[in-house]
């Protein structure tokens, strides 16, 4: 009986065990099945896998951690909004979220990328990723973000070593830039025209500030030129109108021309006493020996200034836009004045006087001339006379001689004048008419740029060349006569002359076609050929794209044209 019960019981026991085992197997499969919808799983790298996991720390930074081994650690993180990232040198970091759509170009080394354009990125606050397609981002390319008005802030990641020429040129709404310490090279015009940029911190590795790097950053209030900077190039900080003070460290050995010109609120320039090349004299910048006067701090409210007796040379742009100055006295010791923009836009200047013993210069009625009277150097721009006659005996009108004069409506130029240099009448906003004498063969670049009231211009027979931007922004000029002697009209000679509609050419249509016309759109004007029998009128070409082209051209050019300046760097 016992054997029969045992035979019956053993199969039943085996059946129960089998049922239990099947149930456990199904349960385990359900818990580990990656397709179940109620449990989120993440692929865990195996030991020795080079892909690491990046977890945010409590400060919002990231650090690389090993994947937790136990189910308990994994369960404690379940449901948390944890970003799974990879090591920067293998996978792209989440910084790219804010810079999504940027354009990149593979560098020549084949192992790194440069950011080269805004691309399809549509955010105003850009965080450039540290990697792209698994390779490090090491550079911001030339012109990468130039003329991108939408950008308000940008963060450049660690690892970037260079910022190219014009990289952020005229990003006029850019207010904040973070530059990492890895950046060692800054390009020309890198931040020029960033008119909303308030402050900048230069990395310690940068040793040279290139030309026009921060030109016309009109809101820039502070910049630290750290010890280690050796060179500040031409116009590096010119027209930084909000800058109130500058300190030159001991390391600086080169300062270019116009480096701080036009800084309207600049009240003092100080120099480290250990600097072997430069010094500060009453808040103004001179070379160490004192013979070169480099920059007057034009934000000072003083109305009169006497150049120190030890000075023999005045650098270009030294007094440019000195709006408070009414009187400047030049001592006997000064033998050289670099006239490019030295006194331009000193709108309250009533007189420039010169010591009688000066061998090279003299003053006549408060204006500055060469000693022999043949070169007219500077008109006292604050005088409110409506007309002015250049004296007989003058043969040359210097660069920028009337630049920024707002009161003159007419200037009389005698026949003896043979040369009028660039920018001579630039921004003479009150000038209505002018007649150029016979003997003038060339109108230099930007000579009448910004003469917004100019209505009548007489060009002489014998004129050969009309220069680059010569009459740009002459908004009230409606008609001009071009003599048959002209052989060259340089680019944008009449740019933004919005009311110019008629050009009278004294030659024939065939002669007109032989003129070297460089990047000028004359299809918008009526051209009247006076040399043809009976005269021939060629009306402007009607084009829907004409207005669009002019608008686009205006957008692509800054409000003020970069002045052509000869670079002068003094190595003392």
Coordinates of C-alpha atoms in Angstrom, one line a residue, residues 397-401 420-426 444-447:
X397 CA 45.1 119.9 -48.9
X398 CA 46.1 117.2 -46.5
X399 CA 44.3 114.0 -45.5
X400 CA 41.2 114.8 -43.4
X401 CA 41.9 118.6 -43.3
X420 CA 43.6 116.8 -52.3
X421 CA 44.2 113.9 -50.1
X422 CA 41.8 111.2 -49.0
X423 CA 39.0 112.1 -46.5
X424 CA 39.8 115.8 -46.9
X425 CA 36.1 116.8 -46.8
X426 CA 34.7 113.6 -45.3
X444 CA 41.2 110.4 -53.6
X445 CA 39.3 107.7 -51.6
X446 CA 36.4 109.0 -49.4
X447 CA 37.2 112.7 -50.2

